[in-house]
Amino acid sequence: MTFVPKKLSIIIPVYNEHKTIEEVINRVLAVDIGMDRELIVLDGNSTDGTREYLQSLRDPRIRVILEGRRGGKGAAVRLGYEHATGDVVIIQDADLELDPAEFPRLLAPILNGQTQGVYGSRFACGRGKTPFGSFMGNKIITWVTNLLFFSCLTDIATAYKVIRKDVLDLSLIHI
């Protein structure tokens, strides 16, 4: 059975990404995803001009949340989930390591009813731009996780996470 969402919530946690944030937002808005979207950009108290740039945005599709103190990426993502009004939620990093043009591929298994959530992988086809030390550390942690949980992940620290909001709401009850 297919799942027909009306809106995608894109959560973008940001901390000192002045050099890339405008480009990331432009790329996210340019992707054809076949549904409405909202961008929830959470600034973790940046000090490099990112915060001021975000405050200048006037696009109704973009909601900017300025954290009073830096809580880290996890806290920003959880806050973003609380504000998400879409039927599906995706996490997009602000450093241009991940390409929003991948959204349709990441959404397809959910839209086709194959699954309720998707993890992207930076390493399914090699290590890309990731430094060798980080790549090897991730490979070791991923291997251990796969061994412990009988999974077959390729990138345990992936930034791309896509999940149906109704499933996410159920999982947040236990946090």
mmCIF file of N, CA and C in Angstrom, residues 1-5 107-115 164:
data_model
loop_
_atom_site.group_PDB
_atom_site.id
_atom_site.type_symbol
_atom_site.label_atom_id
_atom_site.label_comp_id
_atom_site.label_asym_id
_atom_site.label_seq_id
_atom_site.Cartn_x
_atom_site.Cartn_y
_atom_site.Cartn_z
ATOM 1 N N MET A 1 0.847 -1.180 0.000
ATOM 2 C CA MET A 1 0.000 0.000 0.000
ATOM 3 C C MET A 1 0.893 1.245 0.000
ATOM 4 N N THR A 2 0.545 2.206 -0.817
ATOM 5 C CA THR A 2 1.338 3.435 -0.890
ATOM 6 C C THR A 2 0.917 4.409 0.207
ATOM 7 N N PHE A 3 1.841 5.228 0.561
ATOM 8 C CA PHE A 3 1.641 6.259 1.578
ATOM 9 C C PHE A 3 1.663 7.585 0.829
ATOM 10 N N VAL A 4 0.634 8.414 1.003
ATOM 11 C CA VAL A 4 0.527 9.657 0.247
ATOM 12 C C VAL A 4 0.609 10.859 1.189
ATOM 13 N N PRO A 5 1.818 11.324 1.452
ATOM 14 C CA PRO A 5 1.971 12.487 2.327
ATOM 15 C C PRO A 5 1.650 13.775 1.599
ATOM 16 N N LEU A 107 12.997 9.235 -0.172
ATOM 17 C CA LEU A 107 11.557 9.191 0.094
ATOM 18 C C LEU A 107 10.855 8.010 -0.571
ATOM 19 N N ALA A 108 11.380 7.520 -1.672
ATOM 20 C CA ALA A 108 10.702 6.491 -2.480
ATOM 21 C C ALA A 108 10.260 5.263 -1.682
ATOM 22 N N PRO A 109 11.117 4.647 -0.855
ATOM 23 C CA PRO A 109 10.652 3.454 -0.121
ATOM 24 C C PRO A 109 9.503 3.743 0.846
ATOM 25 N N ILE A 110 9.440 4.963 1.373
ATOM 26 C CA ILE A 110 8.333 5.332 2.263
ATOM 27 C C ILE A 110 7.073 5.571 1.442
ATOM 28 N N LEU A 111 7.210 6.305 0.351
ATOM 29 C CA LEU A 111 6.056 6.610 -0.495
ATOM 30 C C LEU A 111 5.470 5.357 -1.129
ATOM 31 N N ASN A 112 6.318 4.361 -1.400
ATOM 32 C CA ASN A 112 5.866 3.106 -2.005
ATOM 33 C C ASN A 112 5.323 2.119 -0.981
ATOM 34 N N GLY A 113 5.336 2.506 0.294
ATOM 35 C CA GLY A 113 4.818 1.636 1.338
ATOM 36 C C GLY A 113 5.745 0.500 1.728
ATOM 37 N N GLN A 114 7.013 0.562 1.314
ATOM 38 C CA GLN A 114 7.963 -0.506 1.635
ATOM 39 C C GLN A 114 8.459 -0.423 3.072
ATOM 40 N N THR A 115 8.498 0.777 3.621
ATOM 41 C CA THR A 115 9.037 0.967 4.963
ATOM 42 C C THR A 115 8.478 2.252 5.559
ATOM 43 N N ARG A 164 8.355 8.610 8.750
ATOM 44 C CA ARG A 164 6.977 9.093 8.773
ATOM 45 C C ARG A 164 6.704 9.750 10.116
#
